[in-house]
Each structure stands twice: as structure tokens, then as C-alpha cells.
Amino acid sequence: MKKLNELLNDFSELVMFKHSVFSLPFIFIAMVVGAKGWFGFKLLILGILAALTARNFAMAVNRYLDRDIDALNPRTVNRPNVDGRISPSQMLAFISLNAIGFVIVAYFVNDLAFKISIPILIVIGSYSYFKRFSFLAHLILGISLGLAPIAGVVAVTETIPLWTVLLSIGVMFWVAGFDLLYSLQDIDVDKKLGLHSIPSKFGAKNTMNISKVFHLLTVIFWLLFVIQSGGSIFAYIAVMISALMLAYEHYLVNKDFRKIDRAFFTVNGYLGIVFFILIVIDNI
């Protein structure tokens, strides 16, 4: 039992399970808006399972493909995929299990969800490849999480309305923007290993400016989402608070690079939760 608990903890660390807070709120935001309120316990359970299996798959693929790179980065050298706690064969088994689980969950959601399940897995599993040849990898990561609202509304309405696309584009720029800030920690390693990233190509100052532009676009697209979906006062407040939180995130990083973790995890985690709560209130 002790070994099983240790293995579960290692896999949780491998996929950074606690970071699920970034994608889960926006799946359920789309589901709440699509259903104009409560969407039922069945879709709640299936939504959670879909989000977790998709994220576990994407993160495990990333860790499996990046184990050679992680071994050369002082920041990641103690990860389970590098220090031997989880073997490559165990990672492949975990990847396969979550991929199969995601497709099965999609089957029980509806026909459209099942049809797009494999394409979604292909997209979210491709991030690791892009940073080997393109500095646009940050946007690919953004697209991966940006698929969450689309998956959410498909589960409820079996359609992809315009407001969901706007919400998803906002999520894409949000994630890409904070990933740029987070990747500043690896700027020297990326240059040394010849990896493609915006920080290694354009430098720290330009990266922070690009991140600010991305987050400005985030607010614009979320505002368009509220307008297109017919949101009322609480939805507009959600966008306003998000803008203030993103501004605070940039303030933290500009003031002290050592506060990148705080900006990345704390601010963005609370942003998604606050946004979700206000959208729920808006749809009661």
C-alpha cells in the first residue's frame, strides 16, 4: 500500500495535478453558459473525467518526450520522469490509459464529443514537438487549454457557438501569456540546448511586452465572449476582475523575477475560480 501511495504521488507530481485548476473552470464556464445554468450531475462527472484524463495525457506526453531535456535543466532535474521514480514504460502505460479513458468518456457524452476526441488528443499532445522547431510553442500550449471551453459547450449543446470560440481564444492568449512569463526561468537553458522559445529568441524584456499584449487580447476576447453570449453585470465584473488580476501578475514579475511562481500559480489559479463563480452567479 505504501508503494502504491508513493507511485500515485509520483504520477501526481509528474502531471502537476494541482495545476488542473487552470483548465477546469473554463470547461464549466462554457457548460454553465451553454445550459443557461445547471447542466446536471451526469455532465458534471463526465466533464471532470474528460478534463482530468485529457490533461493527464497531455502532461504525461510532454514529460515522456522531454525527459532528455529535463535531465539537463537544473529546475527540472528532480522530476519523476528524470530521477527514475517513474520509468518510460510506466509513462507510456499512463499515457495510453488516459487517452483511452478520454475517448470512452467522450463516447458517453455525445456523438460530436466522440468524433472530436481523437483530434483533441492529437492537438494537446503536440506541444512538446513545437518547441524543438518553433518559438510559437507557447501558443500551441494556449490552444491546448483553449480547447477546454469548446469541449465544455459540445458536451451540453453538441454545437460550437461563436461565443465559445471567443472564450477559447481568450483562454489561448491567457495561457500563452502566462507561459511566456513562466518560461523566463529557462531562458538560458533554452539558448544552451537550442530550444525554440520566445524568451530565447527575443529576450526577457520583449517577452514581457509580448505577454502583456497577449493578456490585453485575453481581456478583449473575454469581453467579446460576454457580449456575444448575452452576459449581464456579473459576467462583465468577471472580465474586469480578470483584467486587474492579470495587471497584478505583470506587476509582480516586473518587480521581481523570483515571484514568477507566485504570479503563475496563485494569481492565475484564483483568476479562473473567480471567473467561474461570477459566471455561475450571472446564470442563476
PDB file of C-alpha atoms in Angstrom:
ATOM      1  CA  MET A   1       0.000   0.000   0.000  1.00  0.00           C
ATOM      2  CA  LYS A   2       2.864   2.355   0.827  1.00  0.00           C
ATOM      3  CA  LYS A   3       4.485   1.752  -2.563  1.00  0.00           C
ATOM      4  CA  LEU A   4       1.158   2.338  -4.303  1.00  0.00           C
ATOM      5  CA  ASN A   5       0.714   5.651  -2.479  1.00  0.00           C
ATOM      6  CA  GLU A   6       4.244   6.682  -3.395  1.00  0.00           C
ATOM      7  CA  LEU A   7       3.619   5.794  -7.048  1.00  0.00           C
ATOM      8  CA  LEU A   8       0.369   7.774  -7.078  1.00  0.00           C
ATOM      9  CA  ASN A   9       2.162  10.754  -5.546  1.00  0.00           C
ATOM     10  CA  ASP A  10       4.899  10.459  -8.173  1.00  0.00           C
ATOM     11  CA  PHE A  11       2.355  10.460 -11.006  1.00  0.00           C
ATOM     12  CA  SER A  12       0.581  13.419  -9.402  1.00  0.00           C
ATOM     13  CA  GLU A  13       3.901  15.267  -9.377  1.00  0.00           C
ATOM     14  CA  LEU A  14       4.621  14.139 -12.946  1.00  0.00           C
ATOM     15  CA  VAL A  15       1.461  15.737 -14.348  1.00  0.00           C
ATOM     16  CA  MET A  16       1.358  18.551 -11.768  1.00  0.00           C
ATOM     17  CA  PHE A  17      -2.167  17.500 -10.805  1.00  0.00           C
ATOM     18  CA  LYS A  18      -2.762  20.627  -8.714  1.00  0.00           C
ATOM     19  CA  HIS A  19      -2.473  22.725 -11.898  1.00  0.00           C
ATOM     20  CA  SER A  20      -5.778  21.291 -13.129  1.00  0.00           C
ATOM     21  CA  VAL A  21      -7.265  24.445 -11.620  1.00  0.00           C
ATOM     22  CA  PHE A  22      -6.249  26.276 -14.818  1.00  0.00           C
ATOM     23  CA  SER A  23      -8.420  24.261 -17.234  1.00  0.00           C
ATOM     24  CA  LEU A  24     -11.334  23.038 -15.130  1.00  0.00           C
ATOM     25  CA  PRO A  25     -13.048  26.417 -14.515  1.00  0.00           C
ATOM     26  CA  PHE A  26     -13.262  27.259 -18.212  1.00  0.00           C
ATOM     27  CA  ILE A  27     -14.767  23.914 -19.158  1.00  0.00           C
ATOM     28  CA  PHE A  28     -17.532  24.511 -16.654  1.00  0.00           C
ATOM     29  CA  ILE A  29     -17.908  28.185 -17.586  1.00  0.00           C
ATOM     30  CA  ALA A  30     -18.795  27.042 -21.111  1.00  0.00           C
ATOM     31  CA  MET A  31     -21.108  24.353 -19.761  1.00  0.00           C
ATOM     32  CA  VAL A  32     -22.929  26.796 -17.477  1.00  0.00           C
ATOM     33  CA  VAL A  33     -23.392  29.368 -20.242  1.00  0.00           C
ATOM     34  CA  GLY A  34     -24.396  26.702 -22.760  1.00  0.00           C
ATOM     35  CA  ALA A  35     -27.001  25.272 -20.399  1.00  0.00           C
ATOM     36  CA  LYS A  36     -28.068  28.702 -19.107  1.00  0.00           C
ATOM     37  CA  GLY A  37     -27.499  27.374 -15.608  1.00  0.00           C
ATOM     38  CA  TRP A  38     -27.156  23.915 -14.077  1.00  0.00           C
ATOM     39  CA  PHE A  39     -26.287  21.202 -16.602  1.00  0.00           C
ATOM     40  CA  GLY A  40     -26.830  18.093 -14.438  1.00  0.00           C
ATOM     41  CA  PHE A  41     -24.757  15.687 -12.367  1.00  0.00           C
ATOM     42  CA  LYS A  42     -24.077  13.339 -15.289  1.00  0.00           C
ATOM     43  CA  LEU A  43     -22.286  16.017 -17.295  1.00  0.00           C
ATOM     44  CA  LEU A  44     -20.561  17.283 -14.156  1.00  0.00           C
ATOM     45  CA  ILE A  45     -18.969  13.875 -13.583  1.00  0.00           C
ATOM     46  CA  LEU A  46     -18.195  13.306 -17.274  1.00  0.00           C
ATOM     47  CA  GLY A  47     -16.776  16.828 -17.561  1.00  0.00           C
ATOM     48  CA  ILE A  48     -14.401  16.285 -14.652  1.00  0.00           C
ATOM     49  CA  LEU A  49     -13.298  12.906 -16.013  1.00  0.00           C
ATOM     50  CA  ALA A  50     -12.761  14.316 -19.510  1.00  0.00           C
ATOM     51  CA  ALA A  51     -10.744  17.263 -18.201  1.00  0.00           C
ATOM     52  CA  LEU A  52      -8.535  15.139 -15.958  1.00  0.00           C
ATOM     53  CA  THR A  53      -7.845  12.370 -18.495  1.00  0.00           C
ATOM     54  CA  ALA A  54      -7.081  14.900 -21.249  1.00  0.00           C
ATOM     55  CA  ARG A  55      -4.755  16.883 -19.023  1.00  0.00           C
ATOM     56  CA  ASN A  56      -3.035  13.765 -17.645  1.00  0.00           C
ATOM     57  CA  PHE A  57      -2.492  12.582 -21.218  1.00  0.00           C
ATOM     58  CA  ALA A  58      -1.039  15.907 -22.385  1.00  0.00           C
ATOM     59  CA  MET A  59       1.248  16.382 -19.396  1.00  0.00           C
ATOM     60  CA  ALA A  60       2.488  12.785 -19.461  1.00  0.00           C
ATOM     61  CA  VAL A  61       3.260  13.008 -23.195  1.00  0.00           C
ATOM     62  CA  ASN A  62       5.188  16.197 -22.505  1.00  0.00           C
ATOM     63  CA  ARG A  63       7.155  14.620 -19.674  1.00  0.00           C
ATOM     64  CA  TYR A  64       7.856  11.470 -21.687  1.00  0.00           C
ATOM     65  CA  LEU A  65       9.145  13.342 -24.732  1.00  0.00           C
ATOM     66  CA  ASP A  66      11.061  15.913 -22.646  1.00  0.00           C
ATOM     67  CA  ARG A  67      12.835  13.557 -20.267  1.00  0.00           C
ATOM     68  CA  ASP A  68      16.170  14.130 -22.022  1.00  0.00           C
ATOM     69  CA  ILE A  69      15.722  17.915 -21.913  1.00  0.00           C
ATOM     70  CA  ASP A  70      14.501  17.886 -18.308  1.00  0.00           C
ATOM     71  CA  ALA A  71      17.634  15.967 -17.313  1.00  0.00           C
ATOM     72  CA  LEU A  72      19.775  18.907 -18.493  1.00  0.00           C
ATOM     73  CA  ASN A  73      17.741  21.624 -16.781  1.00  0.00           C
ATOM     74  CA  PRO A  74      18.597  22.296 -13.096  1.00  0.00           C
ATOM     75  CA  ARG A  75      14.981  23.367 -12.477  1.00  0.00           C
ATOM     76  CA  THR A  76      13.543  20.055 -13.705  1.00  0.00           C
ATOM     77  CA  VAL A  77      16.267  17.536 -12.942  1.00  0.00           C
ATOM     78  CA  ASN A  78      14.396  16.195  -9.896  1.00  0.00           C
ATOM     79  CA  ARG A  79      11.160  15.438 -11.733  1.00  0.00           C
ATOM     80  CA  PRO A  80       9.893  11.830 -11.557  1.00  0.00           C
ATOM     81  CA  ASN A  81      10.455  11.321 -15.301  1.00  0.00           C
ATOM     82  CA  VAL A  82      14.154  12.129 -14.843  1.00  0.00           C
ATOM     83  CA  ASP A  83      15.243  10.765 -11.464  1.00  0.00           C
ATOM     84  CA  GLY A  84      13.969   7.219 -12.109  1.00  0.00           C
ATOM     85  CA  ARG A  85      10.873   7.234  -9.897  1.00  0.00           C
ATOM     86  CA  ILE A  86       8.719   6.630 -12.988  1.00  0.00           C
ATOM     87  CA  SER A  87      10.075   4.581 -15.884  1.00  0.00           C
ATOM     88  CA  PRO A  88       9.438   5.317 -19.578  1.00  0.00           C
ATOM     89  CA  SER A  89       7.283   2.175 -19.847  1.00  0.00           C
ATOM     90  CA  GLN A  90       5.170   3.308 -16.900  1.00  0.00           C
ATOM     91  CA  MET A  91       4.714   6.701 -18.524  1.00  0.00           C
ATOM     92  CA  LEU A  92       3.631   5.095 -21.798  1.00  0.00           C
ATOM     93  CA  ALA A  93       1.117   2.941 -19.937  1.00  0.00           C
ATOM     94  CA  PHE A  94      -0.206   6.039 -18.137  1.00  0.00           C
ATOM     95  CA  ILE A  95      -0.462   7.929 -21.435  1.00  0.00           C
ATOM     96  CA  SER A  96      -2.375   5.085 -23.082  1.00  0.00           C
ATOM     97  CA  LEU A  97      -4.711   4.640 -20.120  1.00  0.00           C
ATOM     98  CA  ASN A  98      -5.666   8.306 -20.067  1.00  0.00           C
ATOM     99  CA  ALA A  99      -6.069   8.514 -23.857  1.00  0.00           C
ATOM    100  CA  ILE A 100      -8.422   5.532 -23.828  1.00  0.00           C
ATOM    101  CA  GLY A 101     -10.237   6.940 -20.807  1.00  0.00           C
ATOM    102  CA  PHE A 102     -10.768  10.296 -22.542  1.00  0.00           C
ATOM    103  CA  VAL A 103     -12.202   8.687 -25.680  1.00  0.00           C
ATOM    104  CA  ILE A 104     -14.519   6.470 -23.618  1.00  0.00           C
ATOM    105  CA  VAL A 105     -15.775   9.445 -21.614  1.00  0.00           C
ATOM    106  CA  ALA A 106     -16.353  11.385 -24.856  1.00  0.00           C
ATOM    107  CA  TYR A 107     -18.390   8.458 -26.197  1.00  0.00           C
ATOM    108  CA  PHE A 108     -20.740   8.677 -23.236  1.00  0.00           C
ATOM    109  CA  VAL A 109     -21.101  12.460 -23.605  1.00  0.00           C
ATOM    110  CA  ASN A 110     -22.492  12.655 -27.151  1.00  0.00           C
ATOM    111  CA  ASP A 111     -21.668  11.906 -30.801  1.00  0.00           C
ATOM    112  CA  LEU A 112     -19.873  15.185 -31.546  1.00  0.00           C
ATOM    113  CA  ALA A 113     -17.733  14.876 -28.429  1.00  0.00           C
ATOM    114  CA  PHE A 114     -16.734  11.357 -29.505  1.00  0.00           C
ATOM    115  CA  LYS A 115     -15.914  12.494 -33.067  1.00  0.00           C
ATOM    116  CA  ILE A 116     -13.574  15.275 -31.925  1.00  0.00           C
ATOM    117  CA  SER A 117     -11.940  13.299 -29.101  1.00  0.00           C
ATOM    118  CA  ILE A 118      -9.027  11.943 -31.183  1.00  0.00           C
ATOM    119  CA  PRO A 119      -8.264  15.305 -32.883  1.00  0.00           C
ATOM    120  CA  ILE A 120      -8.238  16.931 -29.437  1.00  0.00           C
ATOM    121  CA  LEU A 121      -5.716  14.369 -28.179  1.00  0.00           C
ATOM    122  CA  ILE A 122      -3.502  14.995 -31.219  1.00  0.00           C
ATOM    123  CA  VAL A 123      -3.505  18.760 -30.607  1.00  0.00           C
ATOM    124  CA  ILE A 124      -2.860  18.647 -26.875  1.00  0.00           C
ATOM    125  CA  GLY A 125      -0.124  16.048 -27.318  1.00  0.00           C
ATOM    126  CA  SER A 126       1.798  18.100 -29.896  1.00  0.00           C
ATOM    127  CA  TYR A 127       3.135  20.869 -27.645  1.00  0.00           C
ATOM    128  CA  SER A 128       6.457  19.190 -26.889  1.00  0.00           C
ATOM    129  CA  TYR A 129       7.329  18.848 -30.562  1.00  0.00           C
ATOM    130  CA  PHE A 130       6.815  22.510 -31.373  1.00  0.00           C
ATOM    131  CA  LYS A 131       9.454  23.886 -29.031  1.00  0.00           C
ATOM    132  CA  ARG A 132      12.004  21.835 -30.946  1.00  0.00           C
ATOM    133  CA  PHE A 133      11.476  23.874 -34.111  1.00  0.00           C
ATOM    134  CA  SER A 134       9.196  26.869 -33.433  1.00  0.00           C
ATOM    135  CA  PHE A 135       9.000  29.651 -30.856  1.00  0.00           C
ATOM    136  CA  LEU A 136       5.205  29.540 -31.326  1.00  0.00           C
ATOM    137  CA  ALA A 137       5.046  26.578 -28.935  1.00  0.00           C
ATOM    138  CA  HIS A 138       3.609  28.911 -26.277  1.00  0.00           C
ATOM    139  CA  LEU A 139       0.559  29.469 -28.472  1.00  0.00           C
ATOM    140  CA  ILE A 140       0.206  25.727 -29.052  1.00  0.00           C
ATOM    141  CA  LEU A 141       0.031  25.287 -25.287  1.00  0.00           C
ATOM    142  CA  GLY A 142      -2.570  28.067 -25.249  1.00  0.00           C
ATOM    143  CA  ILE A 143      -4.597  26.321 -27.936  1.00  0.00           C
ATOM    144  CA  SER A 144      -4.454  23.085 -25.952  1.00  0.00           C
ATOM    145  CA  LEU A 145      -6.087  24.666 -22.909  1.00  0.00           C
ATOM    146  CA  GLY A 146      -8.251  26.827 -25.132  1.00  0.00           C
ATOM    147  CA  LEU A 147      -9.986  23.680 -26.336  1.00  0.00           C
ATOM    148  CA  ALA A 148     -11.464  23.245 -22.852  1.00  0.00           C
ATOM    149  CA  PRO A 149     -14.417  25.651 -23.299  1.00  0.00           C
ATOM    150  CA  ILE A 150     -15.199  24.166 -26.723  1.00  0.00           C
ATOM    151  CA  ALA A 151     -15.254  20.691 -25.199  1.00  0.00           C
ATOM    152  CA  GLY A 152     -17.484  22.011 -22.424  1.00  0.00           C
ATOM    153  CA  VAL A 153     -20.131  23.513 -24.682  1.00  0.00           C
ATOM    154  CA  VAL A 154     -20.085  20.498 -27.012  1.00  0.00           C
ATOM    155  CA  ALA A 155     -20.963  18.342 -24.016  1.00  0.00           C
ATOM    156  CA  VAL A 156     -24.026  20.473 -23.266  1.00  0.00           C
ATOM    157  CA  THR A 157     -25.309  21.625 -26.670  1.00  0.00           C
ATOM    158  CA  GLU A 158     -23.494  19.396 -29.209  1.00  0.00           C
ATOM    159  CA  THR A 159     -22.678  22.608 -31.093  1.00  0.00           C
ATOM    160  CA  ILE A 160     -19.826  25.135 -31.166  1.00  0.00           C
ATOM    161  CA  PRO A 161     -21.373  28.618 -30.934  1.00  0.00           C
ATOM    162  CA  LEU A 162     -19.394  31.787 -31.673  1.00  0.00           C
ATOM    163  CA  TRP A 163     -19.249  32.883 -28.021  1.00  0.00           C
ATOM    164  CA  THR A 164     -17.387  29.684 -27.159  1.00  0.00           C
ATOM    165  CA  VAL A 165     -14.795  30.360 -29.836  1.00  0.00           C
ATOM    166  CA  LEU A 166     -14.271  33.860 -28.428  1.00  0.00           C
ATOM    167  CA  LEU A 167     -13.935  32.472 -24.896  1.00  0.00           C
ATOM    168  CA  SER A 168     -11.460  29.858 -26.145  1.00  0.00           C
ATOM    169  CA  ILE A 169      -9.322  32.410 -27.991  1.00  0.00           C
ATOM    170  CA  GLY A 170      -9.199  34.412 -24.779  1.00  0.00           C
ATOM    171  CA  VAL A 171      -8.058  31.320 -22.890  1.00  0.00           C
ATOM    172  CA  MET A 172      -5.432  30.672 -25.568  1.00  0.00           C
ATOM    173  CA  PHE A 173      -3.885  34.140 -25.136  1.00  0.00           C
ATOM    174  CA  TRP A 174      -4.235  33.926 -21.343  1.00  0.00           C
ATOM    175  CA  VAL A 175      -2.312  30.656 -21.150  1.00  0.00           C
ATOM    176  CA  ALA A 176       0.283  31.678 -23.750  1.00  0.00           C
ATOM    177  CA  GLY A 177       0.797  34.952 -21.894  1.00  0.00           C
ATOM    178  CA  PHE A 178       1.475  33.414 -18.503  1.00  0.00           C
ATOM    179  CA  ASP A 179       3.535  30.603 -20.087  1.00  0.00           C
ATOM    180  CA  LEU A 180       5.808  33.298 -21.517  1.00  0.00           C
ATOM    181  CA  LEU A 181       6.392  34.668 -18.030  1.00  0.00           C
ATOM    182  CA  TYR A 182       6.957  31.192 -16.618  1.00  0.00           C
ATOM    183  CA  SER A 183       9.408  30.303 -19.406  1.00  0.00           C
ATOM    184  CA  LEU A 184      11.628  33.244 -18.464  1.00  0.00           C
ATOM    185  CA  GLN A 185      13.076  30.898 -15.836  1.00  0.00           C
ATOM    186  CA  ASP A 186      14.506  28.688 -18.603  1.00  0.00           C
ATOM    187  CA  ILE A 187      15.806  31.349 -20.979  1.00  0.00           C
ATOM    188  CA  ASP A 188      19.474  30.402 -20.502  1.00  0.00           C
ATOM    189  CA  VAL A 189      18.809  26.659 -20.704  1.00  0.00           C
ATOM    190  CA  ASP A 190      16.741  27.096 -23.877  1.00  0.00           C
ATOM    191  CA  LYS A 191      19.580  29.012 -25.505  1.00  0.00           C
ATOM    192  CA  LYS A 192      22.149  26.432 -24.431  1.00  0.00           C
ATOM    193  CA  LEU A 193      20.111  23.477 -25.689  1.00  0.00           C
ATOM    194  CA  GLY A 194      18.971  25.197 -28.870  1.00  0.00           C
ATOM    195  CA  LEU A 195      15.291  25.059 -27.927  1.00  0.00           C
ATOM    196  CA  HIS A 196      12.873  27.464 -29.546  1.00  0.00           C
ATOM    197  CA  SER A 197      11.032  29.826 -27.245  1.00  0.00           C
ATOM    198  CA  ILE A 198      10.045  33.465 -27.349  1.00  0.00           C
ATOM    199  CA  PRO A 199      12.352  34.340 -24.387  1.00  0.00           C
ATOM    200  CA  SER A 200      15.391  32.692 -26.010  1.00  0.00           C
ATOM    201  CA  LYS A 201      14.667  34.356 -29.370  1.00  0.00           C
ATOM    202  CA  PHE A 202      13.565  37.856 -28.334  1.00  0.00           C
ATOM    203  CA  GLY A 203      14.979  38.307 -24.817  1.00  0.00           C
ATOM    204  CA  ALA A 204      13.361  38.867 -21.423  1.00  0.00           C
ATOM    205  CA  LYS A 205      12.184  42.458 -21.897  1.00  0.00           C
ATOM    206  CA  ASN A 206      10.495  41.777 -25.243  1.00  0.00           C
ATOM    207  CA  THR A 207       8.978  38.605 -23.844  1.00  0.00           C
ATOM    208  CA  MET A 208       7.317  40.538 -21.029  1.00  0.00           C
ATOM    209  CA  ASN A 209       5.955  43.030 -23.543  1.00  0.00           C
ATOM    210  CA  ILE A 210       4.589  40.249 -25.756  1.00  0.00           C
ATOM    211  CA  SER A 211       2.992  38.688 -22.683  1.00  0.00           C
ATOM    212  CA  LYS A 212       1.291  41.998 -21.911  1.00  0.00           C
ATOM    213  CA  VAL A 213      -0.094  42.131 -25.457  1.00  0.00           C
ATOM    214  CA  PHE A 214      -1.354  38.562 -25.152  1.00  0.00           C
ATOM    215  CA  HIS A 215      -3.117  39.387 -21.895  1.00  0.00           C
ATOM    216  CA  LEU A 216      -4.629  42.531 -23.363  1.00  0.00           C
ATOM    217  CA  LEU A 217      -6.033  40.331 -26.147  1.00  0.00           C
ATOM    218  CA  THR A 218      -7.274  37.958 -23.457  1.00  0.00           C
ATOM    219  CA  VAL A 219      -9.386  40.675 -21.863  1.00  0.00           C
ATOM    220  CA  ILE A 220     -10.684  41.835 -25.265  1.00  0.00           C
ATOM    221  CA  PHE A 221     -11.787  38.355 -26.323  1.00  0.00           C
ATOM    222  CA  TRP A 222     -13.358  37.624 -22.947  1.00  0.00           C
ATOM    223  CA  LEU A 223     -15.269  40.882 -23.229  1.00  0.00           C
ATOM    224  CA  LEU A 224     -16.452  39.838 -26.698  1.00  0.00           C
ATOM    225  CA  PHE A 225     -17.470  36.485 -25.221  1.00  0.00           C
ATOM    226  CA  VAL A 226     -19.644  38.205 -22.625  1.00  0.00           C
ATOM    227  CA  ILE A 227     -21.252  40.423 -25.260  1.00  0.00           C
ATOM    228  CA  GLN A 228     -21.871  37.571 -27.717  1.00  0.00           C
ATOM    229  CA  SER A 229     -23.261  35.217 -25.045  1.00  0.00           C
ATOM    230  CA  GLY A 230     -25.624  37.854 -23.678  1.00  0.00           C
ATOM    231  CA  GLY A 231     -23.979  38.041 -20.273  1.00  0.00           C
ATOM    232  CA  SER A 232     -25.089  40.591 -17.716  1.00  0.00           C
ATOM    233  CA  ILE A 233     -23.465  42.582 -14.911  1.00  0.00           C
ATOM    234  CA  PHE A 234     -21.654  39.729 -13.124  1.00  0.00           C
ATOM    235  CA  ALA A 235     -20.082  38.497 -16.369  1.00  0.00           C
ATOM    236  CA  TYR A 236     -18.729  41.990 -17.054  1.00  0.00           C
ATOM    237  CA  ILE A 237     -17.402  42.127 -13.480  1.00  0.00           C
ATOM    238  CA  ALA A 238     -15.641  38.790 -14.143  1.00  0.00           C
ATOM    239  CA  VAL A 239     -13.817  40.314 -17.111  1.00  0.00           C
ATOM    240  CA  MET A 240     -12.927  43.459 -15.152  1.00  0.00           C
ATOM    241  CA  ILE A 241     -11.523  41.474 -12.209  1.00  0.00           C
ATOM    242  CA  SER A 242      -9.581  39.253 -14.619  1.00  0.00           C
ATOM    243  CA  ALA A 243      -8.013  42.343 -16.173  1.00  0.00           C
ATOM    244  CA  LEU A 244      -6.965  43.614 -12.739  1.00  0.00           C
ATOM    245  CA  MET A 245      -5.512  40.233 -11.769  1.00  0.00           C
ATOM    246  CA  LEU A 246      -3.522  40.000 -14.989  1.00  0.00           C
ATOM    247  CA  ALA A 247      -2.196  43.508 -14.403  1.00  0.00           C
ATOM    248  CA  TYR A 248      -1.152  42.457 -10.883  1.00  0.00           C
ATOM    249  CA  GLU A 249       0.564  39.382 -12.319  1.00  0.00           C
ATOM    250  CA  HIS A 250       2.706  41.569 -14.563  1.00  0.00           C
ATOM    251  CA  TYR A 251       3.410  43.917 -11.688  1.00  0.00           C
ATOM    252  CA  LEU A 252       4.773  41.006  -9.641  1.00  0.00           C
ATOM    253  CA  VAL A 253       7.031  39.730 -12.416  1.00  0.00           C
ATOM    254  CA  ASN A 254       8.272  43.181 -13.418  1.00  0.00           C
ATOM    255  CA  LYS A 255       9.129  43.929  -9.798  1.00  0.00           C
ATOM    256  CA  ASP A 256      10.952  40.681  -9.080  1.00  0.00           C
ATOM    257  CA  PHE A 257      11.656  37.711 -11.362  1.00  0.00           C
ATOM    258  CA  ARG A 258      11.749  35.496  -8.270  1.00  0.00           C
ATOM    259  CA  LYS A 259       7.992  35.994  -7.931  1.00  0.00           C
ATOM    260  CA  ILE A 260       7.238  34.212 -11.208  1.00  0.00           C
ATOM    261  CA  ASP A 261       5.936  31.146  -9.354  1.00  0.00           C
ATOM    262  CA  ARG A 262       3.588  33.286  -7.284  1.00  0.00           C
ATOM    263  CA  ALA A 263       2.334  35.079 -10.386  1.00  0.00           C
ATOM    264  CA  PHE A 264       1.960  31.848 -12.333  1.00  0.00           C
ATOM    265  CA  PHE A 265       0.273  29.599  -9.782  1.00  0.00           C
ATOM    266  CA  THR A 266      -1.514  31.851  -7.320  1.00  0.00           C
ATOM    267  CA  VAL A 267      -2.828  34.688  -9.481  1.00  0.00           C
ATOM    268  CA  ASN A 268      -3.851  32.548 -12.465  1.00  0.00           C
ATOM    269  CA  GLY A 269      -5.375  29.889 -10.240  1.00  0.00           C
ATOM    270  CA  TYR A 270      -7.588  32.410  -8.480  1.00  0.00           C
ATOM    271  CA  LEU A 271      -8.439  34.124 -11.771  1.00  0.00           C
ATOM    272  CA  GLY A 272     -10.093  31.008 -13.181  1.00  0.00           C
ATOM    273  CA  ILE A 273     -12.001  30.298  -9.983  1.00  0.00           C
ATOM    274  CA  VAL A 274     -13.276  33.874  -9.598  1.00  0.00           C
ATOM    275  CA  PHE A 275     -14.280  34.000 -13.269  1.00  0.00           C
ATOM    276  CA  PHE A 276     -16.213  30.750 -12.880  1.00  0.00           C
ATOM    277  CA  ILE A 277     -18.026  31.825  -9.712  1.00  0.00           C
ATOM    278  CA  LEU A 278     -19.146  35.101 -11.258  1.00  0.00           C
ATOM    279  CA  ILE A 279     -20.352  33.396 -14.452  1.00  0.00           C
ATOM    280  CA  VAL A 280     -22.357  30.936 -12.329  1.00  0.00           C
ATOM    281  CA  ILE A 281     -23.950  33.843 -10.436  1.00  0.00           C
ATOM    282  CA  ASP A 282     -24.650  35.544 -13.777  1.00  0.00           C
ATOM    283  CA  ASN A 283     -26.557  32.469 -14.984  1.00  0.00           C
ATOM    284  CA  ILE A 284     -28.612  31.726 -11.852  1.00  0.00           C
TER     285      ILE A 284
END
